[in-house]
Structure formats: structure tokens, C-alpha cells
Coordinates of C-alpha atoms and ligand atoms in Angstrom, one line a residue:
M1457 CA 0.0 0.0 0.0
H1458 CA 1.6 3.3 1.0
S1459 CA 4.8 1.4 2.1
D1460 CA 6.2 1.7 -1.5
F1461 CA 6.1 5.4 -1.1
I1462 CA 8.0 5.9 2.2
L1463 CA 11.2 4.4 1.1
Q1464 CA 12.4 7.6 -0.4
E1465 CA 12.4 11.2 1.0
R1466 CA 9.6 13.2 -0.5
I1467 CA 8.5 16.8 -1.1
A1468 CA 5.1 17.3 0.7
Y1469 CA 2.8 19.4 -1.5
F1470 CA -0.2 20.8 0.5
S1471 CA -3.2 22.1 -1.2
M1472 CA -6.8 22.8 0.0
E1473 CA -8.1 21.6 -3.4
I1474 CA -6.7 19.2 -6.0
A1475 CA -8.2 18.2 -9.4
L1476 CA -7.3 14.5 -9.6
Q1477 CA -9.8 13.5 -12.2
N1478 CA -13.2 14.6 -13.4
D1479 CA -15.3 12.4 -11.1
I1480 CA -13.4 13.3 -8.0
P1481 CA -14.9 16.7 -7.1
T1482 CA -12.2 17.9 -4.7
Y1483 CA -11.5 21.1 -6.6
A1484 CA -13.2 24.4 -7.3
G1485 CA -11.1 26.1 -10.0
G1486 CA -7.7 27.0 -11.3
L1487 CA -5.9 26.5 -8.0
G1488 CA -7.0 22.9 -7.8
V1489 CA -6.3 22.2 -11.5
L1490 CA -2.8 23.6 -11.0
A1491 CA -2.3 21.3 -8.0
G1492 CA -3.4 18.3 -10.1
D1493 CA -1.2 19.3 -13.1
T1494 CA 1.8 19.7 -10.7
L1495 CA 1.3 16.1 -9.4
R1496 CA 0.7 14.7 -12.9
S1497 CA 4.0 16.3 -14.1
G1498 CA 5.7 15.2 -11.0
A1499 CA 4.6 11.6 -11.8
D1500 CA 5.8 11.9 -15.4
L1501 CA 9.2 13.1 -14.2
E1502 CA 9.2 10.5 -11.4
L1503 CA 10.0 13.2 -8.8
P1504 CA 9.3 12.0 -5.2
L1505 CA 6.3 14.1 -4.2
V1506 CA 3.4 13.4 -1.8
A1507 CA 0.3 15.5 -2.0
V1508 CA -1.9 16.3 1.0
S1509 CA -5.5 17.6 0.7
L1510 CA -8.9 17.2 2.2
V1511 CA -11.3 14.4 1.1
S1512 CA -14.2 16.9 0.6
R1513 CA -16.8 14.1 0.7
Q1514 CA -19.5 16.5 -0.5
G1515 CA -17.3 18.0 -3.1
Y1516 CA -17.5 21.7 -4.0
F1517 CA -21.0 21.8 -5.5
R1518 CA -22.8 20.7 -8.6
Q1519 CA -24.2 23.7 -10.5
E1520 CA -27.7 23.8 -11.8
I1521 CA -29.1 26.9 -13.6
D1522 CA -32.8 27.7 -14.2
S1523 CA -34.1 29.4 -17.3
S1524 CA -33.6 32.9 -15.8
G1525 CA -29.9 32.2 -15.1
C1526 CA -30.3 31.6 -11.4
Q1527 CA -27.6 29.2 -10.0
F1528 CA -28.5 26.4 -7.6
E1529 CA -25.9 24.5 -5.7
K1530 CA -26.4 20.8 -5.2
P1531 CA -24.1 18.6 -3.1
D1532 CA -21.6 16.7 -5.3
A1533 CA -20.9 13.7 -3.0
W1534 CA -18.4 11.1 -4.1
D1535 CA -17.4 7.8 -2.7
P1536 CA -13.7 7.6 -1.6
T1537 CA -13.8 3.8 -1.5
R1538 CA -14.0 3.7 -5.2
Y1539 CA -10.9 5.7 -5.9
A1540 CA -8.7 5.4 -2.7
T1541 CA -7.7 3.0 0.0
P1542 CA -8.1 3.9 3.7
L1543 CA -4.8 4.2 5.6
N1544 CA -4.3 2.7 9.0
A1545 CA -2.6 5.5 10.8
K1546 CA -4.8 7.9 12.8
I1547 CA -3.8 11.2 14.5
A1548 CA -5.6 13.9 16.4
V1549 CA -5.6 17.7 16.1
P1550 CA -6.6 20.1 18.8
I1551 CA -9.9 21.9 18.0
E1552 CA -11.8 23.9 20.7
G1553 CA -10.0 22.0 23.3
R1554 CA -11.1 18.6 21.9
E1555 CA -9.0 16.0 20.1
V1556 CA -10.4 15.7 16.6
W1557 CA -9.3 12.5 14.9
V1558 CA -8.0 12.5 11.4
R1559 CA -7.4 9.6 9.0
G1560 CA -6.2 9.5 5.4
W1561 CA -7.2 7.9 2.2
L1562 CA -4.5 7.0 -0.3
H1563 CA -5.2 7.9 -3.9
V1564 CA -2.5 6.9 -6.3
L1565 CA -2.2 9.3 -9.1
H1566 CA -0.9 7.7 -12.3
G1567 CA 1.0 10.0 -14.7
Y1568 CA 0.9 9.8 -18.4
M1569 CA 4.1 7.7 -18.5
N1570 CA 5.2 5.2 -15.9
G1571 CA 5.2 7.4 -12.8
R1572 CA 2.9 7.5 -9.8
E1573 CA 2.4 9.9 -6.9
P1574 CA 0.7 9.3 -3.6
V1575 CA -2.1 11.7 -2.7
I1576 CA -3.4 11.7 0.9
L1577 CA -6.9 12.9 1.4
L1578 CA -7.7 13.8 5.0
D1579 CA -10.9 12.7 6.6
T1580 CA -12.6 13.4 10.0
D1581 CA -15.7 11.3 9.3
L1582 CA -14.7 8.8 12.0
D1583 CA -16.7 7.1 14.8
E1584 CA -14.4 8.7 17.4
N1585 CA -15.5 12.2 16.4
S1586 CA -18.7 14.1 17.3
A1587 CA -21.3 14.5 14.6
N1588 CA -20.2 18.1 13.9
D1589 CA -16.5 17.3 13.8
R1590 CA -17.3 14.4 11.3
R1591 CA -18.5 17.1 8.8
I1592 CA -15.2 19.2 8.9
T1593 CA -13.8 17.6 5.7
D1594 CA -17.2 17.5 3.9
R1595 CA -17.5 20.7 1.9
L1596 CA -14.7 22.4 0.0
Y1597 CA -14.8 26.2 0.7
G1598 CA -18.1 25.6 2.5
G1599 CA -19.5 27.0 5.7
D1600 CA -18.3 30.1 7.7
T1601 CA -15.0 31.4 8.9
E1602 CA -15.0 29.0 11.8
Y1603 CA -15.5 26.0 9.6
R1604 CA -12.7 27.2 7.3
L1605 CA -10.3 27.5 10.3
K1606 CA -11.2 24.0 11.4
Q1607 CA -10.5 22.7 7.9
E1608 CA -7.2 24.5 7.8
I1609 CA -6.2 23.0 11.2
V1610 CA -7.0 19.5 9.7
L1611 CA -5.1 20.3 6.5
G1612 CA -2.0 22.0 7.9
I1613 CA -1.5 20.4 11.4
G1614 CA -3.3 17.2 10.6
G1615 CA -1.6 16.7 7.3
A1616 CA 1.9 17.2 8.8
R1617 CA 1.1 14.8 11.7
L1618 CA -0.4 12.1 9.5
L1619 CA 2.6 12.1 7.1
Q1620 CA 4.8 11.6 10.2
A1621 CA 2.6 8.8 11.5
L1622 CA 2.6 7.1 8.2
G1623 CA 6.4 7.0 8.2
F1624 CA 7.1 9.6 5.4
T1625 CA 10.4 11.4 5.6
I1626 CA 9.8 14.9 4.2
R1627 CA 12.6 16.8 2.6
Q1628 CA 10.7 20.0 1.9
Y1629 CA 7.2 21.3 2.4
H1630 CA 5.4 23.2 -0.4
M1631 CA 2.3 25.2 0.5
N1632 CA 0.1 25.8 -2.5
E1633 CA -1.7 29.0 -1.3
G1634 CA -2.0 30.1 2.3
H1635 CA -4.7 27.6 3.4
S1636 CA -2.2 25.1 4.6
A1637 CA 0.1 27.6 6.5
L1638 CA -0.7 26.1 9.9
L1639 CA 1.5 23.3 8.9
A1640 CA 4.4 25.7 9.6
L1641 CA 3.2 26.1 13.1
E1642 CA 3.3 22.3 13.6
L1643 CA 6.9 22.4 12.4
L1644 CA 7.7 25.2 14.8
R1645 CA 6.5 23.1 17.7
R1646 CA 8.6 20.2 16.4
H1647 CA 11.6 22.6 16.4
A1648 CA 11.1 24.3 19.8
Y1649 CA 14.1 25.0 22.0
L1650 CA 14.3 23.4 25.4
P1651 CA 13.7 25.9 28.2
N1652 CA 17.4 26.1 29.1
E1653 CA 18.3 26.9 25.4
I1654 CA 16.1 30.0 25.1
R1655 CA 18.0 33.2 25.6
N1656 CA 16.2 36.1 27.1
G1657 CA 13.8 37.7 24.7
S1658 CA 14.6 35.3 21.8
S1659 CA 12.2 33.1 20.1
P1660 CA 11.3 29.8 21.8
Y1661 CA 11.3 28.2 18.3
D1662 CA 14.0 27.5 15.7
V1663 CA 12.4 29.7 13.1
P1664 CA 15.3 29.7 10.6
R1665 CA 15.1 25.9 10.7
V1666 CA 11.4 25.8 9.9
R1667 CA 11.9 28.4 7.1
S1668 CA 14.5 26.3 5.5
M1669 CA 12.0 23.5 5.1
C1670 CA 9.1 25.6 3.8
N1671 CA 8.1 26.9 0.3
F1672 CA 5.1 28.9 -0.5
T1673 CA 3.3 29.8 -3.7
T1674 CA 0.9 32.7 -3.4
H1675 CA -1.8 32.6 -6.0
T1676 CA -3.9 35.8 -6.0
P1677 CA -3.6 39.5 -5.2
V1678 CA -7.4 39.4 -4.6
E1679 CA -8.1 40.3 -0.9
S1680 CA -10.9 37.7 -0.4
G1681 CA -8.5 35.0 -1.6
H1682 CA -6.4 35.5 1.5
D1683 CA -7.8 33.9 4.6
K1684 CA -7.8 36.0 7.8
F1685 CA -8.9 34.8 11.2
G1686 CA -9.6 37.1 14.1
Y1687 CA -7.5 36.2 17.2
E1688 CA -10.6 35.7 19.3
L1689 CA -11.7 32.9 17.0
V1690 CA -8.1 31.6 16.8
Q1691 CA -7.8 31.5 20.6
R1692 CA -11.2 29.7 20.9
V1693 CA -10.6 27.2 18.2
L1694 CA -6.9 26.6 18.2
G1695 CA -6.2 27.5 21.8
D1696 CA -2.5 28.0 22.7
F1697 CA -1.1 25.8 20.0
V1698 CA 1.4 28.5 19.5
E1699 CA 1.2 31.4 22.0
I1700 CA -0.9 34.3 20.6
P1701 CA 1.8 37.0 21.0
M1702 CA 4.2 34.8 18.9
L1703 CA 1.4 34.2 16.4
K1704 CA 0.8 37.9 16.1
E1705 CA 4.5 38.5 15.3
L1706 CA 4.3 35.9 12.5
G1707 CA 0.8 36.3 11.2
G1708 CA -0.1 40.0 11.7
T1709 CA -1.3 42.0 14.7
D1710 CA -5.0 42.6 13.7
A1711 CA -5.9 39.1 12.5
L1712 CA -4.1 35.9 11.6
D1713 CA -3.3 36.4 7.9
M1714 CA -2.5 33.0 6.4
T1715 CA -0.6 34.6 3.5
K1716 CA 1.5 36.6 5.9
L1717 CA 2.1 33.6 8.0
A1718 CA 3.3 31.6 5.0
F1719 CA 5.5 34.4 3.8
E1720 CA 7.0 34.7 7.2
L1721 CA 7.8 31.0 7.6
S1722 CA 9.1 30.1 4.1
D1723 CA 12.5 30.7 2.7
Y1724 CA 11.3 30.3 -0.8
V1725 CA 8.2 32.3 -1.9
N1726 CA 6.9 32.7 -5.4
G1727 CA 4.2 34.3 -7.5
V1728 CA 2.7 32.5 -10.4
A1729 CA 3.7 34.9 -13.2
K1730 CA 6.2 37.7 -13.5
R1731 CA 3.7 40.5 -13.0
H1732 CA 2.1 38.7 -10.1
A1733 CA 5.4 38.4 -8.4
E1734 CA 5.9 42.2 -8.8
V1735 CA 2.4 42.9 -7.4
S1736 CA 3.0 40.5 -4.5
R1737 CA 6.2 42.4 -3.6
R1738 CA 4.2 45.6 -3.4
F1739 CA 1.5 44.0 -1.2
F1740 CA 4.1 42.2 1.0
P1741 CA 7.1 44.5 1.1
G1742 CA 10.3 43.3 2.6
Y1743 CA 10.1 39.7 1.3
R1744 CA 11.9 38.2 -1.6
V1745 CA 9.3 36.9 -4.1
H1746 CA 10.5 34.7 -6.9
S1747 CA 8.4 34.2 -10.0
V1748 CA 7.6 30.8 -11.5
T1749 CA 5.0 31.3 -14.2
N1750 CA 2.3 28.6 -14.1
G1751 CA 2.0 25.9 -16.8
V1752 CA -0.6 23.2 -17.7
H1753 CA -0.1 19.5 -18.2
P1754 CA 0.5 18.7 -21.9
C1755 CA -1.5 15.5 -22.2
R1756 CA -4.3 16.3 -19.8
W1757 CA -5.1 19.5 -21.7
T1758 CA -4.7 18.4 -25.3
C1759 CA -7.7 16.9 -27.0
P1760 CA -7.4 13.5 -28.6
C1761 CA -7.1 14.8 -32.2
F1762 CA -4.2 17.0 -31.4
V1763 CA -2.6 14.3 -29.2
K1764 CA -2.6 12.1 -32.3
L1765 CA -1.1 14.8 -34.4
Y1766 CA 1.6 15.5 -31.9
D1767 CA 2.4 11.8 -31.5
T1768 CA 3.0 11.6 -35.2
H1769 CA 5.1 14.7 -35.6
F1770 CA 6.8 15.0 -32.2
P1771 CA 7.2 11.7 -30.5
G1772 CA 8.0 12.2 -26.8
W1773 CA 6.3 15.6 -26.7
C1774 CA 4.4 14.8 -23.5
H1775 CA 7.7 14.5 -21.6
E1776 CA 9.4 17.2 -23.6
P1777 CA 6.8 19.7 -24.7
E1778 CA 9.6 21.9 -25.9
L1779 CA 9.5 19.8 -29.1
L1780 CA 6.3 21.7 -30.0
V1781 CA 8.5 24.7 -31.1
R1782 CA 8.5 22.9 -34.4
A1783 CA 4.8 23.1 -34.8
D1784 CA 5.2 25.8 -37.5
H1785 CA 6.3 23.1 -39.9
V1786 CA 3.2 20.8 -39.5
P1787 CA 1.1 21.0 -42.7
D1788 CA -1.8 23.5 -42.4
A1789 CA -4.4 20.9 -43.4
A1790 CA -3.3 18.6 -40.5
I1791 CA -3.7 21.4 -38.0
W1792 CA -7.0 22.6 -39.4
N1793 CA -8.5 19.1 -39.6
A1794 CA -7.6 18.3 -36.0
H1795 CA -9.3 21.6 -35.0
L1796 CA -12.4 20.8 -37.1
A1797 CA -12.8 17.5 -35.3
A1798 CA -12.4 19.2 -31.9
R1799 CA -14.9 21.9 -32.9
A1800 CA -17.4 19.2 -34.0
Q1801 CA -17.2 17.6 -30.7
L1802 CA -17.9 20.9 -28.9
I1803 CA -20.9 21.5 -31.1
D1804 CA -22.3 18.1 -30.3
Q1805 CA -21.7 18.6 -26.6
V1806 CA -23.4 22.1 -26.6
K1807 CA -26.4 20.5 -28.4
A1808 CA -26.6 17.7 -25.9
M1809 CA -26.3 19.9 -22.8
T1810 CA -28.3 22.9 -23.9
G1811 CA -30.3 22.2 -27.1
V1812 CA -28.5 25.1 -28.8
E1813 CA -27.4 24.2 -32.3
L1814 CA -24.2 26.0 -33.2
H1815 CA -23.3 26.5 -36.9
P1816 CA -20.4 24.4 -38.0
K1817 CA -18.7 27.1 -40.1
I1818 CA -19.1 30.2 -37.9
P1819 CA -16.2 31.0 -35.5
I1820 CA -16.9 30.4 -31.8
L1821 CA -15.6 32.6 -29.0
G1822 CA -15.2 30.8 -25.7
F1823 CA -15.1 32.1 -22.1
A1824 CA -15.2 29.9 -19.1
R1825 CA -13.9 30.7 -15.6
R1826 CA -14.9 30.9 -12.0
M1827 CA -17.7 33.4 -12.1
T1828 CA -16.4 36.1 -9.9
A1829 CA -16.4 39.9 -10.4
Y1830 CA -12.8 40.5 -11.3
K1831 CA -12.8 38.0 -14.1
R1832 CA -15.4 40.2 -15.9
A1833 CA -17.3 37.6 -17.8
D1834 CA -19.6 40.5 -18.9
L1835 CA -16.9 42.8 -20.5
L1836 CA -17.9 41.5 -23.9
F1837 CA -21.5 42.6 -23.3
T1838 CA -20.7 46.1 -22.2
D1839 CA -22.3 47.6 -25.3
L1840 CA -24.8 45.3 -26.8
T1841 CA -25.5 47.5 -29.8
R1842 CA -21.8 47.6 -30.7
L1843 CA -21.6 43.8 -30.2
A1844 CA -24.6 43.2 -32.4
D1845 CA -23.1 45.5 -35.1
I1846 CA -19.9 43.6 -35.2
A1847 CA -21.8 40.3 -35.4
Q1848 CA -23.9 41.5 -38.3
Q1849 CA -20.8 42.3 -40.3
R1850 CA -19.0 39.1 -39.6
S1851 CA -20.9 36.6 -37.6
F1852 CA -19.5 34.7 -34.6
Q1853 CA -21.0 32.5 -31.8
I1854 CA -20.3 32.4 -28.1
V1855 CA -20.0 29.5 -25.6
L1856 CA -19.7 30.3 -21.8
A1857 CA -19.4 28.3 -18.6
G1858 CA -18.4 28.8 -15.0
K1859 CA -19.5 28.4 -11.4
A1860 CA -20.0 31.2 -8.8
H1861 CA -19.0 30.5 -5.2
P1862 CA -22.3 30.0 -3.2
N1863 CA -21.6 33.2 -1.2
D1864 CA -20.5 35.3 -4.1
T1865 CA -23.6 37.3 -4.9
A1866 CA -21.8 39.4 -7.5
G1867 CA -20.6 36.2 -9.3
K1868 CA -24.2 34.8 -9.3
R1869 CA -25.5 38.1 -10.7
L1870 CA -22.9 37.7 -13.5
I1871 CA -24.4 34.3 -14.5
E1872 CA -27.9 35.8 -14.5
A1873 CA -26.7 38.8 -16.6
L1874 CA -25.1 36.4 -19.1
H1875 CA -28.4 34.6 -19.5
H1876 CA -30.2 37.9 -20.1
H1877 CA -27.7 38.8 -22.8
M1878 CA -28.2 35.4 -24.3
R1879 CA -31.9 36.2 -24.7
D1880 CA -31.2 39.8 -25.9
M1881 CA -28.9 38.5 -28.6
K1882 CA -31.2 35.8 -29.9
G1883 CA -31.3 35.7 -33.7
I1884 CA -28.1 37.9 -33.8
I1885 CA -25.5 35.8 -32.0
S1886 CA -25.9 32.1 -31.1
M1887 CA -24.9 31.7 -27.5
A1888 CA -24.9 28.8 -25.0
F1889 CA -24.0 28.5 -21.3
L1890 CA -22.8 25.1 -20.3
P1891 CA -23.8 24.3 -16.7
N1892 CA -21.5 22.7 -14.1
Y1893 CA -18.0 23.6 -15.5
D1894 CA -15.6 20.9 -14.8
L1895 CA -12.3 19.4 -16.1
D1896 CA -14.0 17.5 -19.0
I1897 CA -16.1 20.4 -20.1
A1898 CA -13.1 22.6 -19.9
L1899 CA -11.1 20.4 -22.3
T1900 CA -14.0 20.2 -24.8
L1901 CA -14.5 23.9 -24.6
I1902 CA -10.9 25.1 -24.9
S1903 CA -10.1 22.8 -27.8
G1904 CA -13.4 23.3 -29.7
V1905 CA -13.6 27.1 -29.8
D1906 CA -11.8 29.3 -32.3
V1907 CA -10.8 32.1 -30.0
W1908 CA -10.3 32.0 -26.2
L1909 CA -11.3 35.2 -24.5
N1910 CA -9.8 36.4 -21.2
T1911 CA -11.0 39.7 -19.8
P1912 CA -9.9 40.1 -16.1
L1913 CA -9.5 43.4 -14.3
K1914 CA -5.8 44.3 -14.0
P1915 CA -3.8 43.5 -12.0
L1916 CA -6.0 40.9 -10.3
E1917 CA -5.4 37.9 -12.6
A1918 CA -2.4 36.4 -11.0
S1919 CA -1.8 34.0 -13.8
G1920 CA -4.8 32.4 -15.5
T1921 CA -4.2 29.0 -17.0
S1922 CA -7.1 28.2 -19.4
G1923 CA -5.5 30.2 -22.2
M1924 CA -2.5 27.9 -21.9
K1925 CA -4.7 24.9 -22.3
A1926 CA -6.2 26.6 -25.4
A1927 CA -2.7 27.0 -26.8
F1928 CA -2.1 23.2 -26.6
N1929 CA -5.1 22.9 -29.0
G1930 CA -4.0 25.5 -31.4
V1931 CA -6.6 28.0 -30.1
P1932 CA -5.3 31.6 -29.8
Q1933 CA -6.3 33.8 -27.0
L1934 CA -7.7 37.3 -27.2
G1935 CA -6.9 38.7 -23.7
I1936 CA -6.2 41.5 -21.3
L1937 CA -2.5 42.0 -20.7
D1938 CA -2.4 40.6 -17.2
G1939 CA -1.1 37.5 -15.6
W1940 CA 0.6 35.0 -17.9
W1941 CA -0.7 36.8 -21.0
I1942 CA 1.8 39.6 -20.5
E1943 CA 4.5 36.9 -21.2
G1944 CA 2.5 34.8 -23.7
C1945 CA 1.0 37.4 -26.0
I1946 CA 2.9 38.2 -29.2
E1947 CA 0.5 40.4 -31.1
G1948 CA -0.9 38.6 -34.2
V1949 CA 1.6 35.8 -33.7
T1950 CA 0.3 33.8 -30.6
G1951 CA -3.0 35.7 -30.2
W1952 CA -4.0 39.3 -29.5
A1953 CA -4.0 41.8 -26.7
I1954 CA -6.9 43.8 -25.4
G1955 CA -5.7 47.2 -24.3
D1956 CA -2.1 47.7 -23.3
S1957 CA 0.0 46.7 -20.3
S1958 CA -0.6 50.0 -18.4
Q1959 CA -2.6 50.1 -15.1
S1960 CA -5.7 51.6 -16.6
S1961 CA -8.7 49.4 -17.5
D1962 CA -10.9 52.3 -18.7
N1963 CA -10.9 51.4 -22.4
D1964 CA -10.9 47.7 -22.1
A1965 CA -14.4 47.1 -23.6
A1966 CA -13.7 49.5 -26.6
S1967 CA -10.4 47.9 -27.2
L1968 CA -12.0 44.4 -27.1
Y1969 CA -14.6 45.5 -29.7
D1970 CA -12.0 47.1 -31.9
K1971 CA -9.7 44.0 -31.9
L1972 CA -12.6 41.7 -32.6
E1973 CA -14.1 43.8 -35.4
N1974 CA -10.9 45.0 -37.1
V1975 CA -8.4 42.2 -36.5
V1976 CA -9.6 38.9 -35.3
L1977 CA -12.8 38.3 -37.3
P1978 CA -11.3 39.7 -40.6
L1979 CA -8.3 37.4 -40.2
Y1980 CA -10.6 34.4 -39.4
Y1981 CA -12.7 35.0 -42.5
G1982 CA -9.5 35.4 -44.5
Y1983 CA -8.8 38.8 -46.2
S1984 CA -6.8 37.2 -48.9
G1985 CA -9.3 34.4 -49.5
N1986 CA -7.1 31.7 -47.8
Q1987 CA -6.8 30.5 -44.3
A1988 CA -3.1 30.3 -44.1
E1989 CA -2.8 33.5 -42.0
W1990 CA -5.3 32.2 -39.4
I1991 CA -3.6 28.9 -39.2
A1992 CA -0.3 30.6 -38.7
V1993 CA -1.6 32.1 -35.5
M1994 CA -2.9 28.7 -34.4
K1995 CA 0.6 27.4 -35.0
G1996 CA 2.1 30.3 -33.1
A1997 CA 0.0 29.5 -30.1
I1998 CA 1.3 25.9 -30.1
S1999 CA 4.9 26.5 -31.0
K2000 CA 5.6 29.6 -28.9
N2001 CA 3.1 29.1 -25.9
A2002 CA 2.4 25.4 -25.5
S2003 CA 6.1 24.7 -25.7
F2004 CA 6.7 27.0 -22.8
F2005 CA 3.6 27.4 -20.6
N2006 CA 3.4 23.8 -19.5
S2007 CA 3.7 22.2 -16.0
L2008 CA 6.8 20.2 -16.8
R2009 CA 8.8 23.4 -17.2
M2010 CA 7.1 24.7 -14.1
I2011 CA 7.9 21.7 -11.9
R2012 CA 11.4 21.5 -13.1
R2013 CA 11.9 25.0 -11.9
Y2014 CA 10.4 24.2 -8.5
A2015 CA 12.6 21.2 -8.3
T2016 CA 15.9 23.1 -9.1
E2017 CA 15.1 26.4 -7.4
A2018 CA 13.0 25.5 -4.4
Y2019 CA 13.1 21.8 -3.6
I2020 CA 16.9 21.4 -4.0
R2021 CA 18.6 24.1 -2.1
Ligands
PLP1378 C1 -8.3 25.6 -16.1 C2 -9.5 25.6 -15.3 C3 -9.8 26.7 -14.5 C4 -8.9 27.9 -14.4 O1 -9.0 28.8 -15.5 P1 -8.5 30.3 -15.4 O2 -8.2 30.7 -16.8 O3 -7.2 30.2 -14.6 O4 -9.5 31.1 -14.8 C5 -11.0 26.7 -13.7 N1 -11.8 25.7 -13.7 C6 -11.6 24.6 -14.5 C7 -12.6 23.5 -14.5 C8 -10.4 24.5 -15.3 O5 -10.2 23.5 -16.1

């Protein structure tokens, strides 16, 4: 069972969410997909990792949408016994003065070559625990602040303790976002000085030692993405796990800021794109912030027709996606036919899920993301008259998808607004909204559309990864210059920019319309009567972006810059 995995020292990768496969609903969005891709690439490179996350028995939620665009959240329960084996070890964590018992499930993630990685999913649904405590690992990002703090105690402290109880030797810890930062407190307690070793006024813990073991990736400059817990709550729930004055020194005086705690206790900290690292340095002055731009897993995010094409032209591309730099030399017809097959599949899926019949020859714009205000799913609909004008000159179709967090009223209103626009545009622009965005819908969508749209509010998109997935399928992005797109956009070569890289977002909608009307659609329909120029951009997306923005490059950088130091 897990005994195969403890023979070697490992890097422990902690993440609140992780996208293992489509029918395991332990993820909510890009953060979880990135965690999954990191593990998949780790397996392909046979790097010794072990992932730790929560079992989230009720998943995130299954999205249903009524005809007016109102989102309903249904539980998305899954059965761990089908995908994982229960581990024998059992440990307890302190919550509200009680011992709450935690066990783990072992899911073995198989890479796309021969490698495997152990994933430990923490579970409090045990007979030893009270009815309430058994629910702590039920709902991903569910409940209130108190529920979240309890989950983070289980993840950080419970995860570290369970690894130890299982016999893992951990060489480095990697915190994927601040949710797991309490793990560093557990490490502090393991590296406390004896009373006679503490010099007057100095720390009772060997802080430099703990720092040398911890790595932290921050994922968002959006304030609500950083958990903060009031000290009254912390005192009540966590007690004196680490003395409150010490905690205030590490995690902030007003509230326990999990991002600050992770910054403070990690020697290696990084943002997920160059711009995001700069923005993080501004928000957290005084720390060294590296940048490792995100990437996506080559095979997970390439549709079967392109996999076949790449297998023919670039054997070994999954292990060495750099080979895709040669994509410029694949015959145009091969690229286009693969794309047509992917598009036909999307059109079928849209029909099956929504009844909407898209036209097979009219270009499709795609947009799918977590529905949250800063991602601005509605930017394209800022001026409906202008949008209709553009469509009447050169028609296009739109496919949308995305879930809003149950408490995100602005996000839910966005989904309603999109449904209204869909009705307003009837007869002018064919549009569909696919409910319950998940990994499989994402692959069908990003490979089957002609243009991938990305319209976040600067500088809030730390990286964004769906446009990278599109690139693997020869789909160029039309996007705001934020996150990874600042690095990935070569105008007219890999896709197109909306606006410029300045701070201002005032003219984003106008710029989007101008680009669509004057550049993107005319190119698609072929000024010169042939498609070669369009296909050249598809090839540019593959050769220049897929070859670089992949998770193998990303994890090789983590390995050489963070894990081995
Ligand atoms: C890739 C992916 C995301 C993240 O997309 P962004 O462009 O980073 O917003 C979210 N959800 C699912 C299901 C995905 O596959």
C-alpha cells in the first residue's frame, strides 16, 4: 500500500483543493487544477512528491441553472472507497480543546508515462468524532470562517502529523496557497528549543530551521482570496497551539493572515507569473518573491485529435513539450482538420447539454472561468448595440461556462446577466452557457472554440491557465495584458492583446470590440481568401506558448530552485 512510497524522502505538497480526475470533485477552479497538473507532471518526471489535501466528501458543488440564469448549488458527493484506500494511521488535532481524529485515504495518481504519486486525502468522518466534527472535511470552501479555520487545522497540522505517523520522511514542504500555512506552526512546535536553550527575549522556536523547510506559492492578489482569522476565533478554536503573542508576530497583529504567516515562515516564496510576483512584492514589502509562471499538463489538456497529431510529428512531446516549437512546420491541413474535429465535438456537446445548435462554419468565441467579479465575464457585453453591429458584419458564436461560489452574490449576478444577454442577442449571436463547468467540459471547450477570451480586471489575474490549455489545442487567446498573457502574447503571432499593459482598464471594452471587429474576425474570414494566416496564428499558439507554458517546465523550476537548495 503506502509502504512503497515511504522508502524515499519526498516533497510534501499541501493544497486545500486538487483536481485529480473529473469524477473526484475535490477542486473548485484553477488552484486545484494547477495542483493536479503539478502532481501529474511530478509523476511523469518521477519526482518524489506526496500531496496532502482534504477528502471533501460532498465536493465543491454541482451547479444547476434555471431558465432565468439563477444558480442552484447541489451537493456533489463522491465515494472515496471507489478511488482510494483507507490508511491505517490515525492522528488527532486540537480543535476547541477537543481531540479531533483524522485519518487519510491514499489515492494513487498515475502519470501519463510510468510514474505514480501518492495523494493523501484527510478525513474526519470517524466514529471517534462528534457529529459536527465528522463534517469538517465535507464541503470544499463551504461554511463560515470558523468552519474554514477547522478545515485548515486539519489540512496543515493534521496533514503534517499524518505524514509523520505514516512514516514519510519529508525533505521540503510546499504550501500551495496560504490555506495550509498552519503546517508551519506544527513544524515550529517540532523545532522548539528546550527551556534552558532559550536566551532572554529570543524566540522559543528555531524559526530559521522551519523556514529552511518551507516553500510557499501565493496565487492571488485578490483580498478575499487570503484567509484572515480574528484572534478571538483563533484563541477559541486553536487555543494556545502557538502562543498568541508569537502568532501575532508571525501572522499580523490585527488578524491571523494566512498569507503573511506563510510568507514569514518560508525561505522560498513565489508568485505565479512575472507581473504577479511584482504585485505581491508591493503587497508584502520586505520579502523576496520569486516568480515561476504557471503551466498546464500537456496530455491532460490536449484533445485526442491533437494528441494524435503531436504523437505523429513530435514523439516524446508529453515528456518534452519543448518539441512543440517545431509546430510551425506541420502541414496546415493537418492542424485545421484536427481543429475541425475538436470543434465538431464541442458543437455536439453544446447541443446535448443545452439544445443550442451552433453553426459548424461560424467561428466560436469561448469564455469559461470561475464566475467572480474581477474575471469580468460581462466585459464582452458592455455595449450590446456595438456587439450586435460587429456580429452583423462578420458573424460569430459564443460559448460560456463557470460556477460562482455559493456566497459570491456578484458572481451569481454575472451568471444571470449572461443569461439575459443570451436572450437579448437571440437571432443575432448564437450563444450557449454550459452548466457545471468541470475538467472535461473545460477540455471540450478550450479545444473546440476558435478564440479563447480572457478579460480580467488588471492586476487581479495572478496567472490564469485556461488560455495555456487553449494553446495546446491551437486556439489563440484574445486577452487583457495581465497574468501570464503579458508573457505569452505576441501580437498577431500567438493571439491578440486587449488594451495595453498599463494600469488603466478604462478602455478595455472599446479595445476588445476594436480588436474583434478589425483584426480577429477579418483574419478568421481570410482577407486574402485563404486561411493560411489564421492557421499561422494557431501554430504560433502551439509553437511559442504550449512549448513553454506547461507544467513540466514549471515543476522542473520548482525542483531546481525551491526543492533542491
Ligand atoms: C483551467 C480551469 C480553471 C482555471 O481557469 P483560469 O483561466 O485560470 O481562470 C478553472 N476551472 C476549470 C474546470 C479549469 O479546467
